[in-house]
XYZ file of C-alpha atoms in Angstrom:
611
model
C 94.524 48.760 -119.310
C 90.762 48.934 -118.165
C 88.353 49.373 -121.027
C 84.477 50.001 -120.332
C 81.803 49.409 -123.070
C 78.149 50.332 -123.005
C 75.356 50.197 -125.008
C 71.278 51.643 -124.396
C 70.700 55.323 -123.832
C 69.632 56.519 -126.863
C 66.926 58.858 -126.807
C 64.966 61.154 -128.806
C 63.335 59.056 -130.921
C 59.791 57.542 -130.548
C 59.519 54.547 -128.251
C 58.007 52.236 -131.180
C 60.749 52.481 -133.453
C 63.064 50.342 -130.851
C 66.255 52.314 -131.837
C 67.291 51.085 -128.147
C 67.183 47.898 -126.594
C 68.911 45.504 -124.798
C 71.049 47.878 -122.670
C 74.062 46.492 -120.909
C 78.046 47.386 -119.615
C 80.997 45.028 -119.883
C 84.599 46.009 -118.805
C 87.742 44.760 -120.233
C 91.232 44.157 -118.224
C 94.260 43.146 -119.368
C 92.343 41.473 -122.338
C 90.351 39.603 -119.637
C 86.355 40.340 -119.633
C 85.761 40.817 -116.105
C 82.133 41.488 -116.111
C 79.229 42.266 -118.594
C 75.626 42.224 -117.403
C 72.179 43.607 -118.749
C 70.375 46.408 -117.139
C 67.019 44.668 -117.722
C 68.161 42.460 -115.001
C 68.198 45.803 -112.485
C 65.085 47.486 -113.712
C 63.378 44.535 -114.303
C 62.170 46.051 -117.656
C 62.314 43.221 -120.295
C 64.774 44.392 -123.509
C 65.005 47.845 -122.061
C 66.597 50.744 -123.990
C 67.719 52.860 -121.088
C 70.777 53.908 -120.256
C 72.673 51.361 -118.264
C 73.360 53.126 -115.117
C 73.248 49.999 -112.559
C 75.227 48.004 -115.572
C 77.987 49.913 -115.498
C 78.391 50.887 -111.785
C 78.196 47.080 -111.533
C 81.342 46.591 -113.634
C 82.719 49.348 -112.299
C 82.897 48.194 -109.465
C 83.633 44.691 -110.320
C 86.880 46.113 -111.780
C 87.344 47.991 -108.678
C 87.331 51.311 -110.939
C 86.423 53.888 -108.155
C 87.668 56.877 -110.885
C 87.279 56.981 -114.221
C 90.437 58.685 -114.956
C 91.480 54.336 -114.107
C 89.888 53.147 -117.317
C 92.004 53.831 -120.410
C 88.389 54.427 -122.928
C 84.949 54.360 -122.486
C 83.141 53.210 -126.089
C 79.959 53.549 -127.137
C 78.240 51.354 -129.105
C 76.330 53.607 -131.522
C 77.495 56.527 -133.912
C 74.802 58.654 -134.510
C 76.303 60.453 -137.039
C 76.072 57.110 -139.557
C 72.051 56.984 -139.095
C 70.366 57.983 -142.342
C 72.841 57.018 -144.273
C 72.456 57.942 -147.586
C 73.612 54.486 -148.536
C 70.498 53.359 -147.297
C 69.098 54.704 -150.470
C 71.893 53.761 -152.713
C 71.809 50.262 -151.672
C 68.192 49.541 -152.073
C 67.619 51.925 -155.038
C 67.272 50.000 -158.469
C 64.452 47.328 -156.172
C 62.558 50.673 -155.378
C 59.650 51.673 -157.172
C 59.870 55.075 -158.523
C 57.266 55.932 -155.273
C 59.069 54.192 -152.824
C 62.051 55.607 -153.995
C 60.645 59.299 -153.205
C 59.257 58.324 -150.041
C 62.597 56.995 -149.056
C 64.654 59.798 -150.086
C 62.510 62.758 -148.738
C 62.275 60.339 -144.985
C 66.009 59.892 -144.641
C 66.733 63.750 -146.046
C 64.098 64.858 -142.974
C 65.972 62.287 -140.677
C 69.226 63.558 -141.132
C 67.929 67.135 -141.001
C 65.925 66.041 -137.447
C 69.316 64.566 -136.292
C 71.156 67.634 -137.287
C 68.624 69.966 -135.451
C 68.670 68.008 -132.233
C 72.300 67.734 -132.159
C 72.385 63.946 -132.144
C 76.029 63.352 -132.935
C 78.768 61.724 -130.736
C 79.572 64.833 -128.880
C 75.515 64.203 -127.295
C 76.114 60.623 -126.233
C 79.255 61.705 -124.519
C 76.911 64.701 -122.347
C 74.445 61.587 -121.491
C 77.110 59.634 -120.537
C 78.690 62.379 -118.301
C 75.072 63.177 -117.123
C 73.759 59.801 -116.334
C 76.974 58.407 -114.876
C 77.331 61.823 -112.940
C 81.389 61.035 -113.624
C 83.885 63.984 -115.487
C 85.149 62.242 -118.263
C 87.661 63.892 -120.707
C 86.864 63.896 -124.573
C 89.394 62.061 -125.548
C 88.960 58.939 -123.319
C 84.893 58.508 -125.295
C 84.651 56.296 -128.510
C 81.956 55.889 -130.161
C 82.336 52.651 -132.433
C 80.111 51.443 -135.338
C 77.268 49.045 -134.056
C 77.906 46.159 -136.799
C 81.764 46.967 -136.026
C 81.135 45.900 -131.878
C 78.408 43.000 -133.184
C 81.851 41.394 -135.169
C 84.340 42.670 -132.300
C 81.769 40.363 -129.862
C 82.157 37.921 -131.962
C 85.661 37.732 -133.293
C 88.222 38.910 -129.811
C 86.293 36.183 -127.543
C 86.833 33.761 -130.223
C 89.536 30.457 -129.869
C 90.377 31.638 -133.050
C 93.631 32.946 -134.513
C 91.830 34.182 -137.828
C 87.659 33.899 -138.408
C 85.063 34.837 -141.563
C 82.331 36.920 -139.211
C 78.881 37.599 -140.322
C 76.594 39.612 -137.850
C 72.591 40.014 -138.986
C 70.477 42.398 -137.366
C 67.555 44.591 -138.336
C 69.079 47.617 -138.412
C 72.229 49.394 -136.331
C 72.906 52.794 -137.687
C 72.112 51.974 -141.347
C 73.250 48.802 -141.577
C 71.454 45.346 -141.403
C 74.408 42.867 -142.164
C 78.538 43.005 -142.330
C 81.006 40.485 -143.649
C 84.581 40.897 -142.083
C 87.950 39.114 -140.980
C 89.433 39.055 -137.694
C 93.141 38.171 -138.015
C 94.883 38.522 -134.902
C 93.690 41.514 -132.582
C 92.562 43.566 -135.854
C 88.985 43.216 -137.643
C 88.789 44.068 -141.357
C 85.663 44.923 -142.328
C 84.619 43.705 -146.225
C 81.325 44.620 -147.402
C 78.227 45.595 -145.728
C 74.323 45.773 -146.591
C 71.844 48.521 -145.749
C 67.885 48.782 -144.441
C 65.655 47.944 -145.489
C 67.459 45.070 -146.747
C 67.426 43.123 -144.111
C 66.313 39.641 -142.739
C 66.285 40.751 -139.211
C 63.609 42.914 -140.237
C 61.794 40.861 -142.062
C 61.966 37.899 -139.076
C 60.565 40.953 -136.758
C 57.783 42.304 -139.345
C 56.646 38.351 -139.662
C 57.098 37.726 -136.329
C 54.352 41.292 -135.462
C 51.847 39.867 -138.289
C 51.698 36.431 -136.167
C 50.753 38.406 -132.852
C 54.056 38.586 -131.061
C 55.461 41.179 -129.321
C 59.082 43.111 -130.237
C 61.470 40.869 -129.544
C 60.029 37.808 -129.721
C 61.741 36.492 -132.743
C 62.255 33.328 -131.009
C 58.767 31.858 -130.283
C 58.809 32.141 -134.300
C 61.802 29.805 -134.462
C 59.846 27.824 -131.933
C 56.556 27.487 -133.789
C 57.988 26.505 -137.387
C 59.032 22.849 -136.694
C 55.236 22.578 -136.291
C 54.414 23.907 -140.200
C 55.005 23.062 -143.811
C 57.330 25.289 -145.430
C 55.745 24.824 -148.851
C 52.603 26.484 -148.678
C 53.860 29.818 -148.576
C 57.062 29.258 -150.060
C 56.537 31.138 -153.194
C 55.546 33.987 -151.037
C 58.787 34.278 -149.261
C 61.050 33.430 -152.283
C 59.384 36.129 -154.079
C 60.196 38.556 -151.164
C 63.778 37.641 -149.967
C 66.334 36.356 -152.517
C 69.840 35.386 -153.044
C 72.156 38.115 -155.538
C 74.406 36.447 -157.950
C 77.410 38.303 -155.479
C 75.725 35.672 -152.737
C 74.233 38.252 -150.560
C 70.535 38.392 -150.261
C 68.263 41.177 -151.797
C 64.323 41.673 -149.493
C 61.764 43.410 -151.416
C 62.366 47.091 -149.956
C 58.924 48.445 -151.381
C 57.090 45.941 -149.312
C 59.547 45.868 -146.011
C 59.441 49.295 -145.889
C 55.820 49.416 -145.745
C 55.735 47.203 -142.813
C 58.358 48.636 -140.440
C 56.755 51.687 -140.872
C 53.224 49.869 -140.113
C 55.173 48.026 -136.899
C 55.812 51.572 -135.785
C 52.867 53.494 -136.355
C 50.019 51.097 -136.716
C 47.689 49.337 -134.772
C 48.464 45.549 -134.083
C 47.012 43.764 -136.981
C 45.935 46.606 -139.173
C 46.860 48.190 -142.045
C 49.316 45.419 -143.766
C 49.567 45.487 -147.651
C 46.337 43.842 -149.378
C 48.580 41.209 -151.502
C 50.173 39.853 -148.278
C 46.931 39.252 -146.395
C 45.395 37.718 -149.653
C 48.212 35.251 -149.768
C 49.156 34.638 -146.327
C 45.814 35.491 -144.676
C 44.845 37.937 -142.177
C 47.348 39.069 -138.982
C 47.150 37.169 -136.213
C 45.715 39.338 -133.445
C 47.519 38.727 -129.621
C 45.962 36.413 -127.931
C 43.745 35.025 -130.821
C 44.242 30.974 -131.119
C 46.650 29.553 -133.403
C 45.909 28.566 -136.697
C 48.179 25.606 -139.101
C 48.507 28.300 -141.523
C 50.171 30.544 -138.854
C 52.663 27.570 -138.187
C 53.025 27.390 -141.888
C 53.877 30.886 -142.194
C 56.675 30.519 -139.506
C 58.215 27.258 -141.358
C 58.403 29.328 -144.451
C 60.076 31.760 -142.880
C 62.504 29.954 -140.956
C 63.662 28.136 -144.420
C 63.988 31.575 -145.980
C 66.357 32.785 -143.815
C 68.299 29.686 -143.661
C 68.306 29.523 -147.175
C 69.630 32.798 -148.310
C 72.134 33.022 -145.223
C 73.667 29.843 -145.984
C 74.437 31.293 -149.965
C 75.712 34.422 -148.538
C 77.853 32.244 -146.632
C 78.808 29.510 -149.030
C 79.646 32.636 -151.404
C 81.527 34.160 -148.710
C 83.927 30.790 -147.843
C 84.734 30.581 -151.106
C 86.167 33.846 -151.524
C 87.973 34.802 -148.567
C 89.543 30.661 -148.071
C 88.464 31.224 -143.807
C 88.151 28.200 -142.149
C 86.290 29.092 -139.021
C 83.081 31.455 -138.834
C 81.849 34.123 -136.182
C 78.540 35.189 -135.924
C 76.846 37.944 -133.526
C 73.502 39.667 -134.313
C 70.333 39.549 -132.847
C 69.705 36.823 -136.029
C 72.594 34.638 -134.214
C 70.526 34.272 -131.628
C 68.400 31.522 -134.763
C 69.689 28.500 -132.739
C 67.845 26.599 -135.679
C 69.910 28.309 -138.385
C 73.117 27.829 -136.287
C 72.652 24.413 -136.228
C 72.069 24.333 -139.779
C 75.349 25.919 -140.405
C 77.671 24.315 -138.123
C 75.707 21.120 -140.243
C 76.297 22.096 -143.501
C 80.700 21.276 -144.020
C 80.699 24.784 -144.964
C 83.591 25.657 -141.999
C 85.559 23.723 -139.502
C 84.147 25.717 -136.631
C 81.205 28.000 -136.019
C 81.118 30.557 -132.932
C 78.515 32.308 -132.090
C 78.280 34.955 -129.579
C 76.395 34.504 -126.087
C 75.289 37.425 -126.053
C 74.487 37.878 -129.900
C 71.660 40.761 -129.026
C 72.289 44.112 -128.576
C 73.313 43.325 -125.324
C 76.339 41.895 -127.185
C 77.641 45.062 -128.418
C 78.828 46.463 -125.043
C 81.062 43.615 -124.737
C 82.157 44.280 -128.479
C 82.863 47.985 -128.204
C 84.952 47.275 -125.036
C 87.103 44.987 -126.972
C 87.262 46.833 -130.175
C 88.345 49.766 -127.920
C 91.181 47.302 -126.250
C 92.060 45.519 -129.229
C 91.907 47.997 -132.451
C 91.873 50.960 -130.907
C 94.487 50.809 -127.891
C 96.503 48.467 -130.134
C 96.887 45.414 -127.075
C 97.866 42.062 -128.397
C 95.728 39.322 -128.135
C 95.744 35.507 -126.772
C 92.892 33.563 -128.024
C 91.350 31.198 -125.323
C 89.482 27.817 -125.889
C 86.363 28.620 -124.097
C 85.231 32.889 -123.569
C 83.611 33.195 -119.973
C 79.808 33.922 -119.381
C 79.004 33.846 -116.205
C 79.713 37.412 -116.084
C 76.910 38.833 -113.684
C 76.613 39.306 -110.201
C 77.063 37.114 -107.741
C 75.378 37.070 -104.472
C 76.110 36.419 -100.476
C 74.882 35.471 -97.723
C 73.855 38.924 -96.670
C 72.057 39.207 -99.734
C 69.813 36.125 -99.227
C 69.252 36.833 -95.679
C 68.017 40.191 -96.412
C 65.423 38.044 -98.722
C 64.457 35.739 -96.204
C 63.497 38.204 -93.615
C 61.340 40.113 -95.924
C 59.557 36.857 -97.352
C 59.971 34.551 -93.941
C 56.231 34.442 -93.420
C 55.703 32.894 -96.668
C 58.562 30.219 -97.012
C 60.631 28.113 -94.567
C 64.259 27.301 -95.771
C 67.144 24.529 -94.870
C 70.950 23.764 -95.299
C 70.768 20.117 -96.237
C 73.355 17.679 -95.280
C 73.898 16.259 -98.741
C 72.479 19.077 -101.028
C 73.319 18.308 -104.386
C 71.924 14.558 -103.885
C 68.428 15.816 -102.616
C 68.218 17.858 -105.405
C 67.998 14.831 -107.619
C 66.287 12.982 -105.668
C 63.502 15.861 -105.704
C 63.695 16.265 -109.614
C 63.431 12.796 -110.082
C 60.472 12.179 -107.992
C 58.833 14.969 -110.638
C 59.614 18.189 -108.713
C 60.364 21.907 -110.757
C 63.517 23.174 -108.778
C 64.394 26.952 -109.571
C 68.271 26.941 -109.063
C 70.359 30.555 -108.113
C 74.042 29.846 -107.997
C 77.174 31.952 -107.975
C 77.608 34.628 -110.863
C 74.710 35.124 -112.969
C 74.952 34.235 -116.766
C 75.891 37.126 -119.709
C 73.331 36.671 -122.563
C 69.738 35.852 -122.996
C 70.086 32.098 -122.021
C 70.236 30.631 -118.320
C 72.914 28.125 -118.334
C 72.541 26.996 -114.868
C 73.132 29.727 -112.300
C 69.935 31.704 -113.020
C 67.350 28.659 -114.024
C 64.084 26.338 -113.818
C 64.891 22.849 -113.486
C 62.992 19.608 -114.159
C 62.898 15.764 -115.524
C 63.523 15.423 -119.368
C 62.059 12.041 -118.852
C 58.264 12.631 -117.770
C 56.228 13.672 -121.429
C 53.538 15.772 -119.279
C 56.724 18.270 -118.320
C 57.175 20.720 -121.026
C 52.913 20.926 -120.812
C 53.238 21.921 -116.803
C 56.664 23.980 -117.010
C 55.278 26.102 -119.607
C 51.278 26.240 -118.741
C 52.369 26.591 -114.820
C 55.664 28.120 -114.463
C 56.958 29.679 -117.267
C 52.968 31.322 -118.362
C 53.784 31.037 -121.898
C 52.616 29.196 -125.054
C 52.457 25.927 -125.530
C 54.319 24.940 -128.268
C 57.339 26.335 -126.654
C 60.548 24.050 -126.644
C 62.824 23.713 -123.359
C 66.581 23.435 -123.431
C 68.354 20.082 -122.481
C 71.324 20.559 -119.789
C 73.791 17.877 -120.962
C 76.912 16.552 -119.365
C 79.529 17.300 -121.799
C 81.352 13.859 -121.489
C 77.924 12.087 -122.158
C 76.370 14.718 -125.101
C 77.756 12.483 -127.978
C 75.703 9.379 -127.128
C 72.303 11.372 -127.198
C 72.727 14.265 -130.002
C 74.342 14.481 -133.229
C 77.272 16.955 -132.413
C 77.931 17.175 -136.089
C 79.812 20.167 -136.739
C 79.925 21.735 -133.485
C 81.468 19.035 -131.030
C 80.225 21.041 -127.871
C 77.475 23.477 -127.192
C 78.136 25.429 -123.636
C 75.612 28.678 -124.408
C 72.800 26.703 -125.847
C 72.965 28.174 -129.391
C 72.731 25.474 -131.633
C 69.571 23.221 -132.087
C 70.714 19.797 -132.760
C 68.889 16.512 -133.822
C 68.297 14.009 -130.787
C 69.584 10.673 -131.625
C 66.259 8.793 -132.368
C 67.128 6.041 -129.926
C 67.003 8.585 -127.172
C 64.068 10.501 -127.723
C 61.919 8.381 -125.526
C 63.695 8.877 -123.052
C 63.601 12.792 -123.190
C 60.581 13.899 -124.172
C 60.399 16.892 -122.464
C 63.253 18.231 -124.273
C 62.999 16.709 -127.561
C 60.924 19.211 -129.771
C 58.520 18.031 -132.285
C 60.790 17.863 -135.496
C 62.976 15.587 -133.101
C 65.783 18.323 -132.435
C 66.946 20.211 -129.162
C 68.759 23.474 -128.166
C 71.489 21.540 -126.259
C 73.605 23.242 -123.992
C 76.766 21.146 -122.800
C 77.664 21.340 -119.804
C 81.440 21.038 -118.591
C 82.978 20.590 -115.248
C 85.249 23.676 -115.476
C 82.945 26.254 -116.224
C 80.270 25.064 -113.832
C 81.029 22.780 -111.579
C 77.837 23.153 -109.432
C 75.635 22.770 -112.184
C 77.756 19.871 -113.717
C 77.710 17.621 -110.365
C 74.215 18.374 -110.162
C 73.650 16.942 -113.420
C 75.574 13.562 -112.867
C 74.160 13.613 -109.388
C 70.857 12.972 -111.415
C 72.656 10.768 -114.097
C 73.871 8.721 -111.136
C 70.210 8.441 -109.644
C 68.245 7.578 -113.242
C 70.829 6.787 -115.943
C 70.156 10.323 -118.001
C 72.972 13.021 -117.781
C 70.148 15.526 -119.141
C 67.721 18.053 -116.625
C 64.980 20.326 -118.655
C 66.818 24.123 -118.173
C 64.663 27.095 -118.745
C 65.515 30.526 -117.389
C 64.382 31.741 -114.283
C 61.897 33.558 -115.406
C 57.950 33.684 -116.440
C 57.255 35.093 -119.618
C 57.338 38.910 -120.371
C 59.886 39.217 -117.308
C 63.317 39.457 -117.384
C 65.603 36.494 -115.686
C 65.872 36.752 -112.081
C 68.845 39.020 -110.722
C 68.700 39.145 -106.935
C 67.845 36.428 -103.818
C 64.352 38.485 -103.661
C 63.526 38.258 -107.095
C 64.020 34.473 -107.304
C 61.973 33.896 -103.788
C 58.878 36.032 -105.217
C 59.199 34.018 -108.592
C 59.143 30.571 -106.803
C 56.309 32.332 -104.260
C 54.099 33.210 -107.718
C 54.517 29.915 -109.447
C 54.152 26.586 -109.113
C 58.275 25.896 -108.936
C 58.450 23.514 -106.112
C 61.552 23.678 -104.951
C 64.099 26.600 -104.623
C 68.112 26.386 -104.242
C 69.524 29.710 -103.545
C 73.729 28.641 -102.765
C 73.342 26.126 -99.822
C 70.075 26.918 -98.750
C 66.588 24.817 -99.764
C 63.283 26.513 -99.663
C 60.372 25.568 -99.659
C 56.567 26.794 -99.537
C 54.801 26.740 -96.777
C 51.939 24.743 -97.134
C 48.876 27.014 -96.415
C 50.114 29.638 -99.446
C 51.532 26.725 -101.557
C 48.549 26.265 -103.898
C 47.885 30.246 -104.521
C 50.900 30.890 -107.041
C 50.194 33.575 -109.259
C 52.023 35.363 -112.310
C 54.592 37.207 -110.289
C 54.900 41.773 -110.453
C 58.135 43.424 -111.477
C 59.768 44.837 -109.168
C 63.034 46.569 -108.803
C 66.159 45.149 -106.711
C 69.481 46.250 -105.923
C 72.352 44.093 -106.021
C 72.781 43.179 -102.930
C-alpha cells in the first residue's frame, strides 16, 4: 500500500497571518518512507505556503506512482472545518477580560461565518488538490487529518519505539497550539489538548517580531539567549506564561492576543501594548544594532519556555507511567530545550522529529493514513531515514557546468575525500552536495558548508562572508559517532544524527573547537554514523586522521533568507556569490577561477528543476 501526504496550499486567507508554511509531500510504502521533500527547495521561496506541486510529483515519482488510482489515500494535513473552534474561546475564557472576551467571541463567530461563506471545508482542499495536481482522484481515497494529529503521527510511527508519551508545540494548527498523546503500537491516542491563544509557539514568534526578526526565525532567538541574563525580565515572563496546577501552562490571552493580531496587521515595531514597552523597552526595529537588553529579553524567554514545558512534562510522566517521549512541532525544533529535556531523568529516551516544522506534517498525515487509518501493522526501526530528497546525476551537474563553465573550472581528483581535508585543514570553506538531499530544516552533510572547528576567526568569516547573517549565530559540529562521547556530554540522548539537541562541550575540548562551541559552552551536535552517511562519515575521519579532531563546522548550504540548495546549479551560483572556496558536487572539485574569485556577492533566487 502507497500512501501520499501533503501539506501547504491553503489559501484564502491574508498572507500575514501565515496560516501556510512550510509546504512539503512525503509518500509511504509498505510502511517504508520513500521520499519526503520541501517545496521551498523547488521554488526557492524560503517557508513557502504554496501548494506543493514539484513536492509531490517528486515523490510520485520516486514511488514510481504514474496513476493515482496506485496510491491507496492521499491525506491532507489540515481540516478546515476545526478552525475557529469554539474551544478556542472555552479554553482561554475565565483569563479573558470581559473585553477581550467580546472581541474574541464576535472574531471567531465572523471567522467561522467567513469560512462557511467561502466554502472552506474538506470538500475545497480536495478541488485544489484535483486542480493543482491536474490528477482525477475519487472522494473516498482524500483524508484530511487533524494538524496536531500528523505533528504526533511524525513523531510517534518513525519512532524505535514500541509505546511513546508525545507532546507536539506549535503556534497554532486549526485551533490548537499543543497535544499530549500515546502511541502504542501502530495506533495514537490522543489525551488532552490546549487551544490559541494559549500558546508558547506564539508567544516565541510574537517575542521573536518585537526583537526585529522575521516569521520564522524563532531560532536566531534560541541563538541570541546564551548571550543574556534571564533575570532581568524574568518577572515579566513569569507574569505572562505560567504553569496550571493540571501541569499544563496557561499565557496571558488578553495580552497574546493583542500581539498576533499586531504581527498581522501592524507595522514592524509599532503599536505593541504600553506596559510591555515600559518594561521590556521599545521593539527592536530590523536592522537596528543589538542591544544587552535585547539578549536579555531572549534569555528570559528561552527559560520560560523551558520552564513551563518541562512541568507539563514532568506532570505528564507521572501520570501516564511512559518511558520514552516524542516530540514534533515547530517548538521541537528548540534544540536548547531538547537538550534540556533529554538532561533532565525525566524519560529514558527523547525523539524528536527531523522535520518537526510544518514540513513535518506531510510525513505525519502519510503515516497516520497508513497506520490508523488503513489499519497496517507496524515494525519500529532503530534509526528513521532522512535523507529523503532528491538525488542528482551526472547529467544533472553537467547541465550546470555548461551553463556556469566560464566562471569555474572543475576536476575528478585521484584521492578525493583526502584533498578535501587537506583543503579544510589548511583553512578552506568547502560547500559539499552529495547523494539524496536531507528531509528537515537541518543539512546533515549532503546539502552543506564545511569548515575547521579548530581556527576561532571561523564562525566570524562563515557567518559575516558566507552565510550573510548575524553574528552571534552558532554553527553545528559534525561529529563521528564513535568519537562524540569524548568531546560532549551525551547525557540523556547517547547519539544525535539530526542535530536537535544542544549539548554541553566537555570543557577540556573547547579549545580545541572554538568555532563550534557557542558562548554558554554548548553545541548543536549532530553525530554522524557510518551507515547513514558513509560519504560524509569518511570525510570526517579523513580529517580526524589528518589533525586529531573527528569534528568539521556544518552549516547548510545556504546564505541567509534562502532556502538550502536543491539542484547542481543552485549550489555552483551559491559557491559563485560567496566566498565558499571550495565546491564538491559527487566526484567532481570546483573551483573559482581566479579573475571572478574575489567578486562574490549575496547570491538571487532562482528557480530549478530537478534535474
Amino acid at each position: 500500500m502507497r500512501v501520499l501526504g501533503y501539506s501547504g496550499g491553503l489559501d484564502g486567507y491574508p498572507s500575514r497571518f501565515g496560516t501556510s508554511h512550510d509546504s512539503a509531500a512525503a509518500v509511504v510504502a509498505d510502511g517504508r518512507v520513500l521520499a519526503a521533500y520541501e517545496e521551498e527547495r523547488f521554488s526557492r521561496e524560503k517557508h513557502t505556503g504554496k501548494f506543493p506541486g514539484s513536492a509531490i510529483e517528486y515523490c510520485l515519482k520516486t514511488a514510481g506512482v504514474t496513476d493515482l488510482g496506485d496510491l491507496a489515500l492521499v491525506c491532507f494535513y489540515h481540516r478546515l472545518s476545526q478552525m475557529f473552534h469554539p474551544s478556542m474561546l472555552a479554553h482561554n475564557r475565565a483569563r479573558m477580560t470581559p473585553t477581550t472576551r467580546l472581541a474574541y467571541r464576535t472574531a471567531l463567530a465572523f471567522m467561522r461565518r467567513y469560512n462557511r461563506v467561502a466554502g472552506h471545508s474538506e470538500e475545497r482542499s480536495l478541488r485544489i488538490f484535483r486542480k493543482r495536481t491536474g490528477r482525477p482522484l475519487p472522494e473516498s481515497a482524500f483524508r484530511a487529518v487533524p494538524h496536531h494529529v500528523c505533528h504526533a503521527s511524525s513523531a510517534f510511527y518513525p519512532s524505535p519505539f514500541e509505546e511513546a508519551l508525545c507532546l507536539t508545540l506549535d503556534a497554532q494548527g486549526e485551533a490548537t497550539s499543543a497535544m499530549l498523546s500515546v502511541g502504542r503500537g501502530h495506533r495514537l491516542t490522543p489525551l488532552r489538548e490546549l487551544y490559541a491563544p494559549n500558546s508558547v509557539g506564539y508567544l516565541y514568534s510574537c517575542i521573536t517580531r518585537y526583537l526585529g526578526f522575521a516569521v520564522g526565525d524563532d531560532y536566531k532567538v534560541m541563538g541570541l539567549a546564551p548571550y543574556g541574563d534571564p533575570a532581568r525580565f524574568r518577572p515579566f515572563f513569569e507574569a505572562v506564561v505560567q504553569s496550571e496546577p493540571d501541569g499544563t501552562f496557561a499565557v496571558d490571552p488578553n495580552w497574546l492576543s493583542r500581539l498576533i493580531l499586531r504581527d498581522a496587521l501592524c507595522p514592524d515595531g509599532a503599536l505593541y501594548p504600553r506596559a510591555m514597552v515600559e518594561t521590556l523597552g521599545p521593539a527592536r526595529v530590523p536592522g537596528a544594532p543589538f542591544e544587552d537588553r535585547h539578549a536579555d529579553i531572549a534569555a528570559a524567554l528561552q527559560e520560560s519556555l523551558e520552564r513551563v514545558v518541562l512541568r507539563m512534562l514532568a506532570s505528564a510522566r507521572e501520570d501516564t507511567g511512559q518511558k520514552n517521549l516524542c516530540l514534533a512541532g515547530g517548538v521541537a525544533l528548540n534544540c536548547t530545550l531538547n537538550g534540556k529535556i533529554a538532561r533532565s531523568g525525566l524519560f529514558e529516551h527523547v525523539w524528536v522529529q527531523p522535520a518537526s516544522h510544518d514540513a513535518g506534517t506531510a510525513l505525519g498525515a502519510a503515516l497516520y493514513g497508513y497506520h490508523e487509518i488503513l489499519g497496517a501493522s507496524r515494525t519500529p526501526e532503530p534509526r528513521a531515514p532522512v535523507y529523503l530528497g532528491p538525488e542528482h546525476g551526472t547529467a544533472s551537474l553537467s547541465r550546470a557546468l555548461l551553463e556556469l563553465g566560464p566562471q569555474i573550472r572543475a576536476h575528478r581528483p585521484a584521492d578525493l575525500l583526502a584533498g578535501v581535508a587537506r583543503a579544510l585543514a589548511a583553512g578552506r570553506i568547502v560547500g559539499w552536495f552529495q547523494g539524496r538531499a536531507e528531509w528537515g530544516p537541518r543539512a546533515l552533510g549532503h546539502r552543506s558548508i564545511l569548515a575547521d572547528p579548530r581556527r576561532p576567526e571561523m564562525k566570524d568569516r562563515v557567518n559575516s562572508a558566507v552565510k550573510m547573517r548575524e553574528s552571534f549565530r552558532p554553527f553545528a559540529p559534525a561529529c563521528l559517532r564513535e568519537h562524540a562521547a569524548d568531546w560532549f556530554d551525551l547525557t540523556g540522548i547517547g547519539e544525535s544524527p539530526f542535530m536537535l539537541f544542544s549539548v554541553p562541550v566537555h570543557e577540556a575540548r573547547r579549545p580545541q573547537i572554538p568555532a563550534v562551541t557557542h558562548v554558554d559552552g554548548s553545541a548543536r551536535l549532530q553525530t554522524v554514523d557510518r551507515d547513514s552517511s558513509p560519504r560524509f562519515h569518511a570525510l570526517l575521519r579523513a580529517f580526524h586522521e589528518l589533525t586529531g579532531v573527528p569534528v568539521l563546522l556544518n552549516t547548510s548550504f545556504n546564505v541567509n533568507g534562502e532556502p538550502i540548495v536543491h539542484s547542481p546549479a543552485d549550489a555552483i551560483r551559491c559557491f559563485l556569490a560567496t566566498r565558499i572556496d571550495l565546491l564538491v558536487i559527487g566526484d567532481t572539485v570546483i573551483e573559482k577561477r581566479a579573475d571572478i574569485a574575489h567578486r562574490a556577492t549575496r547570491p538571487t533566487s532562482s528557480a530549478s528543476g530537478a534535474g
